[in-house]
XYZ file of C-alpha atoms in Angstrom:
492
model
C 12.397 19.798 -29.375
C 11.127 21.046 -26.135
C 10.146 19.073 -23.052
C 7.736 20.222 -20.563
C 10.716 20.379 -17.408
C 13.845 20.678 -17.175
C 15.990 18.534 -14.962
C 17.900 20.626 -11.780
C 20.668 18.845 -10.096
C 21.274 20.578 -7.006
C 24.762 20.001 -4.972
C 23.275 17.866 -2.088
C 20.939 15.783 -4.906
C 24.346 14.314 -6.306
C 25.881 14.180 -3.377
C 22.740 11.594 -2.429
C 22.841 10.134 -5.753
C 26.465 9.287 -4.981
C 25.908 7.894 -1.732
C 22.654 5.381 -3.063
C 25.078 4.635 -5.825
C 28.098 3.454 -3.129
C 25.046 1.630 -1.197
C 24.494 -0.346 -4.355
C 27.779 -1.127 -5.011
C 28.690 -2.293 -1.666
C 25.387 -4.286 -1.910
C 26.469 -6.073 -5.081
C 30.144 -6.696 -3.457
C 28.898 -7.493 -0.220
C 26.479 -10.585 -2.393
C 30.098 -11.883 -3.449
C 31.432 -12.531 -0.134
C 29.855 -14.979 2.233
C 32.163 -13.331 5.387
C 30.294 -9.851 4.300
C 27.089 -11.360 3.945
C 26.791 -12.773 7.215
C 26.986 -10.469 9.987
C 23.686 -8.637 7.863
C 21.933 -11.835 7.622
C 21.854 -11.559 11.515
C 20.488 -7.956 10.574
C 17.581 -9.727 8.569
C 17.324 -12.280 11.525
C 16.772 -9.211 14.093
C 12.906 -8.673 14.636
C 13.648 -4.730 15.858
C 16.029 -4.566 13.180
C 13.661 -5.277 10.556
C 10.326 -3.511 11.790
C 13.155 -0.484 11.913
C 14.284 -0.918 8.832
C 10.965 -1.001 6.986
C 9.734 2.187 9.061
C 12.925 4.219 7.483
C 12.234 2.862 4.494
C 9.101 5.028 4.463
C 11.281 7.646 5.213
C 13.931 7.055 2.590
C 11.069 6.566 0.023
C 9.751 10.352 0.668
C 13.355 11.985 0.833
C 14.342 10.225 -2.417
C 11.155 11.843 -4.388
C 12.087 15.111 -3.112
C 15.851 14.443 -4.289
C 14.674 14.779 -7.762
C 14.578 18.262 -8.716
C 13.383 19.936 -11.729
C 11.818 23.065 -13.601
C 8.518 23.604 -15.153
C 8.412 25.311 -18.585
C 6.938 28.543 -19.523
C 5.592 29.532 -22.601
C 8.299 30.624 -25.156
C 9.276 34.189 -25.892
C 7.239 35.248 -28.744
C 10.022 37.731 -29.855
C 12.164 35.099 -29.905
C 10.602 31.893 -29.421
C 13.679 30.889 -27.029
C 11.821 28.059 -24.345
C 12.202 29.530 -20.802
C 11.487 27.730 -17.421
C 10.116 28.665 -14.356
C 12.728 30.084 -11.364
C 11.078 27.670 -8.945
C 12.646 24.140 -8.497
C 10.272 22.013 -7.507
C 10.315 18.486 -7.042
C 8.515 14.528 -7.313
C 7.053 15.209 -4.249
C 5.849 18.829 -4.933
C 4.340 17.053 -8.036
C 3.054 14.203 -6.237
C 1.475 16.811 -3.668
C 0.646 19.440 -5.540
C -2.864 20.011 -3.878
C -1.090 20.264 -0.569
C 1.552 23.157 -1.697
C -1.420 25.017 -3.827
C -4.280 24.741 -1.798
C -3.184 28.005 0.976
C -5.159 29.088 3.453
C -4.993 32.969 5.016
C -3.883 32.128 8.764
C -3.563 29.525 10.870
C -6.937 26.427 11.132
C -6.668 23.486 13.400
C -6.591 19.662 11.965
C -9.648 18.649 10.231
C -11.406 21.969 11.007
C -13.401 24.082 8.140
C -13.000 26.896 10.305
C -10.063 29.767 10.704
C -8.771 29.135 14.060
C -9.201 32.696 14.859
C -11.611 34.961 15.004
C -12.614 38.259 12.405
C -14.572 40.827 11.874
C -17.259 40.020 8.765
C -20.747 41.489 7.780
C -23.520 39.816 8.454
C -26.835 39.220 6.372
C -27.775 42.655 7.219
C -24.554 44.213 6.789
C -24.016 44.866 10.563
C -20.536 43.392 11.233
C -19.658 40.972 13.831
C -16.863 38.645 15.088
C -17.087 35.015 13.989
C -14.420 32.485 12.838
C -14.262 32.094 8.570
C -14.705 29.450 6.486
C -11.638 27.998 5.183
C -11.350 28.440 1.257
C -10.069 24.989 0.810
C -10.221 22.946 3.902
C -14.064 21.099 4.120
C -14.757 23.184 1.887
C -16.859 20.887 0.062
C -19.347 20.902 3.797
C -22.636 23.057 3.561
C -22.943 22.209 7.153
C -19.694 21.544 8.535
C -20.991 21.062 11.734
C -23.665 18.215 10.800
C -21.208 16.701 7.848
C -17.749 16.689 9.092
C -17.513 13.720 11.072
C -18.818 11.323 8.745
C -17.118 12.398 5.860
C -14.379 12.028 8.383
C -15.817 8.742 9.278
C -16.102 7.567 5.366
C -12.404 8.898 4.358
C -11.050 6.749 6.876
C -12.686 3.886 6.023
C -11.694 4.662 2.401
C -8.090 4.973 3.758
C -8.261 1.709 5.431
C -10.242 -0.043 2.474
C -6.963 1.670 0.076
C -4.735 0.005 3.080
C -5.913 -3.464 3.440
C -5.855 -3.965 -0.518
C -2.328 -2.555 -0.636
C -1.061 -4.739 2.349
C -2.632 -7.805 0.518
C -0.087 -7.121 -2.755
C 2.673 -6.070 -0.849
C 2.315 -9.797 1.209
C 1.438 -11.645 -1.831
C 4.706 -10.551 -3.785
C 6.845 -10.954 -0.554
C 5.401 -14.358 -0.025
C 5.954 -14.736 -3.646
C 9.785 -14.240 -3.694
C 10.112 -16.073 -0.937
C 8.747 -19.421 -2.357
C 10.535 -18.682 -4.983
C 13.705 -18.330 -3.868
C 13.690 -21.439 -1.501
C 11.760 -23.312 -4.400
C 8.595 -23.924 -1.910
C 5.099 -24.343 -2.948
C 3.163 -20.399 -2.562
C 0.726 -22.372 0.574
C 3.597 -23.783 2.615
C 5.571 -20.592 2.684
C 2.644 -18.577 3.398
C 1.914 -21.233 6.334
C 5.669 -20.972 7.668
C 6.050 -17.038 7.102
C 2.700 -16.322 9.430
C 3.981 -19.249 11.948
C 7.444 -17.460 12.232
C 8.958 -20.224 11.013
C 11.110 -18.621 8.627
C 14.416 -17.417 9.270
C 13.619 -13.114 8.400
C 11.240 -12.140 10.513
C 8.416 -11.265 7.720
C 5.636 -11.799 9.953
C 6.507 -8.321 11.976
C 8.024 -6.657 8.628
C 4.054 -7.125 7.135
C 2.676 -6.339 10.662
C 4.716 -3.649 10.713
C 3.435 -2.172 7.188
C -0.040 -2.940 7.786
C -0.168 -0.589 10.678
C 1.858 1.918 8.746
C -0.677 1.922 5.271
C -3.701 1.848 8.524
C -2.077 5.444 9.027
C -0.779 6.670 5.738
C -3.861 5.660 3.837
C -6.525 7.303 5.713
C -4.112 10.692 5.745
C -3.484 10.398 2.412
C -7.284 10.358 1.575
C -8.296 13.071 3.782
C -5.369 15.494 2.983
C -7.428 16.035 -0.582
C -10.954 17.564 1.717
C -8.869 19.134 4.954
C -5.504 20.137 5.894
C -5.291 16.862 8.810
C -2.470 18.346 10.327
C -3.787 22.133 10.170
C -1.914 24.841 8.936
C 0.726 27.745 10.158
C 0.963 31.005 10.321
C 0.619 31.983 6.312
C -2.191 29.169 5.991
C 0.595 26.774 4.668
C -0.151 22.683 5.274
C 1.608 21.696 7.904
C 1.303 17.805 6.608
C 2.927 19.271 3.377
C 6.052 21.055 5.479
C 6.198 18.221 7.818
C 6.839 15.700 4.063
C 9.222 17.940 3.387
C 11.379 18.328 6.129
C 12.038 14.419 5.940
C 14.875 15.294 2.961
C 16.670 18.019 4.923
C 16.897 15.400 8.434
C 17.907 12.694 5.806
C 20.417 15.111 3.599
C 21.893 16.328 7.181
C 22.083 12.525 8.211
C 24.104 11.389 5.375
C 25.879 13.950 3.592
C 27.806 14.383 6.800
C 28.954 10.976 6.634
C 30.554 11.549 3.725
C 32.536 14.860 4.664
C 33.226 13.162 7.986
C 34.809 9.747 6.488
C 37.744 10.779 4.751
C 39.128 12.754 7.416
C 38.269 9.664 10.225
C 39.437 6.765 8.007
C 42.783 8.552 6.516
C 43.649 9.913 9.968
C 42.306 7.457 12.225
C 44.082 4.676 10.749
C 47.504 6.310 10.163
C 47.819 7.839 13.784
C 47.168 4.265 15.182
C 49.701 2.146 12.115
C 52.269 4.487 11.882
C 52.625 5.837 15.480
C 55.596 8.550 16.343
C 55.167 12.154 15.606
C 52.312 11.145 12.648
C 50.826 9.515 15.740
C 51.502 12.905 17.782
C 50.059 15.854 15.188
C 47.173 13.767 14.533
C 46.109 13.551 18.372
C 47.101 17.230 18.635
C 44.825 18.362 15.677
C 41.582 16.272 17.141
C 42.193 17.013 20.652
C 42.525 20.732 19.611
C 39.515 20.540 17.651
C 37.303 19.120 20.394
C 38.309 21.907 22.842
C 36.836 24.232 20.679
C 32.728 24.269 21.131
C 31.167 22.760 18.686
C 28.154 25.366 18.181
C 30.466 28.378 18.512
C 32.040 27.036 15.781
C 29.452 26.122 13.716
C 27.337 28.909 14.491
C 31.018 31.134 13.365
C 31.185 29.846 10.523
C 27.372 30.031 9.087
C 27.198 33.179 10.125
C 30.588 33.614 7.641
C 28.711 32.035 4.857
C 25.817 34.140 5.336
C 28.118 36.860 5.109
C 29.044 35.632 1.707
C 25.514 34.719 0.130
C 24.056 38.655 1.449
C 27.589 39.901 -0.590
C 27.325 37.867 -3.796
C 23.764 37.420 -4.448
C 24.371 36.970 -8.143
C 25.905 33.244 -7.452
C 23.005 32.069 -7.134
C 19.711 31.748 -9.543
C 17.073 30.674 -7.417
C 16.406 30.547 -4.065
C 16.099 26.754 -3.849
C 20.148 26.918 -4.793
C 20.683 29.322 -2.325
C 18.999 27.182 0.551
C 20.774 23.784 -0.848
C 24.328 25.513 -0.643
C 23.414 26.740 2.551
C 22.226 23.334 3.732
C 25.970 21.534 2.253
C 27.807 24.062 3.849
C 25.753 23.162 7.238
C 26.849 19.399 6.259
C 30.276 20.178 5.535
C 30.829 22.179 8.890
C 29.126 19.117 11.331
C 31.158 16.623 9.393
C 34.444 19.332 9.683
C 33.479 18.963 13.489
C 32.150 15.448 14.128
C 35.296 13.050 12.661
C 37.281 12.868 15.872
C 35.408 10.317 17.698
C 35.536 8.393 15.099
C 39.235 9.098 14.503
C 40.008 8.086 18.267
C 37.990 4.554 17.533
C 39.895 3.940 14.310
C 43.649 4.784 16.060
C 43.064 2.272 19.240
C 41.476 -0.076 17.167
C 44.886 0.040 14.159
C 46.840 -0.027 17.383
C 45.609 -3.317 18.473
C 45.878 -4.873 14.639
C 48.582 -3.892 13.946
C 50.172 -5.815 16.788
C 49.057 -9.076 15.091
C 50.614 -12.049 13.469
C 49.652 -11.507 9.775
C 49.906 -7.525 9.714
C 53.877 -8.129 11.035
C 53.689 -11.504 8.534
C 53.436 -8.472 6.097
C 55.675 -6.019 7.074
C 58.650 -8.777 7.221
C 57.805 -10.032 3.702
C 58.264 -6.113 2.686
C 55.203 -4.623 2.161
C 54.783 -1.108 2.000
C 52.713 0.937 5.289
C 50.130 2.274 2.406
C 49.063 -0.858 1.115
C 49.214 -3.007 4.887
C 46.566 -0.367 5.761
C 44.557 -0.643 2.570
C 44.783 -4.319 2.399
C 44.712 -5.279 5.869
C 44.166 -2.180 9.044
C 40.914 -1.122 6.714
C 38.653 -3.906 6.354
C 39.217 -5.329 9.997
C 37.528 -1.555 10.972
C 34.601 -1.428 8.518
C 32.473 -2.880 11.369
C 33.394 0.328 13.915
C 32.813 2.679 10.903
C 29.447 1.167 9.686
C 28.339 1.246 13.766
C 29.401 4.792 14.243
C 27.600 5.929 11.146
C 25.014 4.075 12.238
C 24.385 5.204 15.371
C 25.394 8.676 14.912
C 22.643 9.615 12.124
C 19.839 9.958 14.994
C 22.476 12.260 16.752
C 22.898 14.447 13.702
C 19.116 14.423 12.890
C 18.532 16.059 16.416
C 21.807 18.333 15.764
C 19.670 20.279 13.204
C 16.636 21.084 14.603
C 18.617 21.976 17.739
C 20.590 24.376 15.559
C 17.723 25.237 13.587
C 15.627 26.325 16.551
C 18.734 28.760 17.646
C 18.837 30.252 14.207
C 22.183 29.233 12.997
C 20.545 25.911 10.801
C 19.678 25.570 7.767
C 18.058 28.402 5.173
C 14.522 30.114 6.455
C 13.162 29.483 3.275
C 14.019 25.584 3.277
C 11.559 23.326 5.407
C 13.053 21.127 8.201
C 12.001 20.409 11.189
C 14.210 22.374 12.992
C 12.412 25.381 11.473
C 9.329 24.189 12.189
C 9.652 24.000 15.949
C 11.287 27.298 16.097
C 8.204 28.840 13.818
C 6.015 27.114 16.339
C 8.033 28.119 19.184
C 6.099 31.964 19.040
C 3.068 30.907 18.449
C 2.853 28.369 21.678
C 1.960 31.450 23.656
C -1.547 31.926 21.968
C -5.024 32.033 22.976
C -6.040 29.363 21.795
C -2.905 27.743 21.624
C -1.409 26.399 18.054
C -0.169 23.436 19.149
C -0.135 21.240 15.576
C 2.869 22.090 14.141
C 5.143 21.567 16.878
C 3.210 18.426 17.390
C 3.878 17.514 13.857
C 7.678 17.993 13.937
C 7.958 16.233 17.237
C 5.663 13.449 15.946
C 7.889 12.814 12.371
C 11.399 13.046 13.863
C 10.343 11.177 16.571
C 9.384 8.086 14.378
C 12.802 8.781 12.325
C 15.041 9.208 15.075
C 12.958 5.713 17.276
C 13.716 3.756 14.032
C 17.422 4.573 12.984
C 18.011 4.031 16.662
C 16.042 0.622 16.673
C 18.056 -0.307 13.162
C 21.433 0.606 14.807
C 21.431 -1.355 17.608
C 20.725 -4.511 15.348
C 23.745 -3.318 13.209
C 26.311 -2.981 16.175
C 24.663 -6.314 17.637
C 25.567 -7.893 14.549
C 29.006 -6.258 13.915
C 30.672 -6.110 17.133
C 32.616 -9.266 17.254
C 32.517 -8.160 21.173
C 28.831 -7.655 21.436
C 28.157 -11.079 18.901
C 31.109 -12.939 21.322
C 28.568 -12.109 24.160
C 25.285 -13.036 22.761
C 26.526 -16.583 21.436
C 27.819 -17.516 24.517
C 25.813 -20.508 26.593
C 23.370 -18.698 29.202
C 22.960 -20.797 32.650
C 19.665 -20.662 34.393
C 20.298 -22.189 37.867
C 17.385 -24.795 38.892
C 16.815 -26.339 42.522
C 16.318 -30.173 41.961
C 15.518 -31.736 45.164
C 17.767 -29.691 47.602
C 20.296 -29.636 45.161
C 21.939 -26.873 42.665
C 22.443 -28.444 39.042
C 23.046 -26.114 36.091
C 21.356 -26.719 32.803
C 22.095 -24.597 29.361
C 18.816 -22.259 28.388
């Protein structure tokens, strides 16, 4: 039996699986605990936290359908009739946007134009040649008069787009309303009433607010991407909306896959230098301190240049040059995790100094228990909130960490889109006359949004963790009021 593709797991796909799959499961044992459940149920409460949360979820939505990887099939060997697949790995999104990566231009276009942005020599009806700008093979293509027709069928894709938008938004509020009622046992009308009153206690009103501007956006690009390239294209006539989809996985692969090379080393360590004190106490502070003398892009920048060393020497490790790239790209996300535990570790040692200085952790140690299982049992889940708030909040900072180290060359593979890449690609060409100004503009535009939103989300995580910070906001606030030449205090 043969089956049009062939499935491709590549090393940073599982390690994402792995990660969703640890979500879930923290998710399903976070549902069995009311103490868990409650600091993120002043998540849900959180207007920024929410409109955040459902503008990364656009984000996680486009790197999980590039996550899944596969190969298409060939036609068998008719020697042998053995089924062979393609070397190129492509993915749900490549399939999803397959005009995008086929339709190519030569050189660089501007957004929306049907024009080459520069000019060439071509014949004219006479044969004498002359310098003009080309018509673009795919973008407007469909235009016999560009210049008359463009901007209505502009006009009429966006009003497609926003037609495509307003019926999407309707379903997507029906079925939240929906599950709402449900779930409080309400009639459909009086929810829908409440939710759009803000009477409820999740902000949904800005959540569908929130979307509805997003599908206003999406929509109309989504419709026009199939007539023009709306974001233009680069140097070897590539979409630039297509590259800029892309890079989402890398910022989100960078993001995440750190975390999970970075945890180990700041839980294990972190927790034993501040429990067990004395020379475990010393080495530990001795290894980070050492570590964060050393500069962290020397360092990095060392040891990809290492790697590369490796890949140029032992080309045969690798079948494809999508596996080449992804290695690349862990080894990038094993390095800034190698590099990026010992703030964390510092947090995690002053924090098991403090606990275990209380009443139930020495309760413990006089009924006998061992040092391993007071720190599983009772140092590690009095920390989770520092270690979800540091992950939190450093994501953004990681994001930007690769297209900083992208743009000096010592990032992730050439071949593999990010945005890091993109800037740096766009970096030569800023210099131009006339200026090519959309792919930088695209980058800056995408991470941007991502970086504004994980921000947004993380402050209504560490608002809603931080005993200190939660301590702070539930505490009375005073406004003082002058009542007939008199001061009298009165709770807001």
């Amino acid at each position: 039996m043969t089956f049009p593709i062939k499935p491709v797991l590549l090393w940073t796909d599982a390690l994402v699986f792995a990660l969703v799959a640890a979500i879930l499961l923290f998710v399903w044992y976070m549902n069995r605990h009311e103490h868990l459940r409650m600091p993120w149920r002043k998540v849900a409460r959180s207007t920024s936290g929410m409109v955040s949360a459902t503008v990364l979820s656009l984000f996680i939505l486009v790197g999980l359908l590039d996550t899944f990887h596969y190969q298409k099939a060939l036609p068998p060997d008719k020697q042998t009739a053995e089924m062979r697949y393609a070397s190129d790995v492509l993915s749900a999104l490549d399939a999803i946007a397959e005009p995008l990566r086929m339709r190519q231009e030569r050189t660089f276009s501007a957004p929306f134009s049907a024009y080459a942005h520069a000019k060439e020599t071509m014949s004219g009806a006479d044969g004498t040649p002359r310098r003009d700008y080309p018509r673009l093979k795919f973008g407007g293509a469909h235009l016999e008069s560009p210049a008359a027709e463009r901007l209505p069928d502009i006009a009429r894709g966006v009003l497609q787009g926003v037609a495509l938008a307003a019926m999407l938004w309707m379903f997507a509020t029906a079925i939240i309303t929906g599950v709402v009622a449900a779930r409080a046992d309400r009639r459909f009308a009086e929810t829908s009433g409440d939710l759009w009153r803000g009477d409820l206690d999740v902000p949904w009103r800005a959540v569908l607010i929130t979307l509805g501007l997003l599908l206003i956006v999406v929509m109309p690009l989504i419709v026009l991407s199939g007539r023009y390239h709306v974001f233009g294209t680069d140097k070897v006539g590539q979409d630039v909306f297509y590259l800029t989809l892309k890079s989402i996985r890398t910022g989100l692969v960078i993001g995440t896959v750190t975390t999970l090379v970075m945890l180990p080393f700041a839980l294990t360590l972190g927790i034993m230098a501040g429990y067990l004190r004395g020379w475990v106490d010393d080495a530990i502070q001795y290894l980070y301190t050492t570590l964060s003398s050393i500069p962290g892009v020397l360092l990095i920048a060392a040891a990809v240049l290492m790697m590369q060393v490796y890949m140029d020497t032992h080309p045969e490790t690798f079948d494809s040059v999508t596996r080449r790239a992804d290695f690349r790209l862990l080894f990038l996300c094993v390095i800034l995790g190698v590099t990026s535990w010992t703030g964390l570790c510092r947090l995690l040692r002053g924090e098991a100094l403090k606990l275990r200085e209380l009443e139930y952790v020495q309760a413990a140690q006089a009924f006998g228990v061992g040092p391993w299982r007071i720190m599983a049992r009772h140092i590690l889940p009095n920390v989770v909130h520092i270690v979800i708030i540091t992950i939190v909040l450093g994501f953004s900072g990681l994001v930007l960490a690769e297209a900083v180290l992208s743009y000096v060359g010592v990032g992730v593979d050439p071949a593999m889109n990010s945005f890091g890449t993109m800037i740096n690609a766009a970096r030569l060409e800023m210099a131009r006359e006339p200026i090519v100004w959309w792919s930088l503009a695209a980058a800056f535009v995408f991470m941007f949004l991502l970086v504004l939103s994980a921000n947004l989300f993380a402050d209504a995580v560490r608002d809603a963790l931080d005993p200190r910070v939660s301590a702070q906001l539930a505490r009375p606030v005073f406004r003082w009021h002058r009542q007939r030449g008199a001061s009298s205090r009165h709770p807001a």
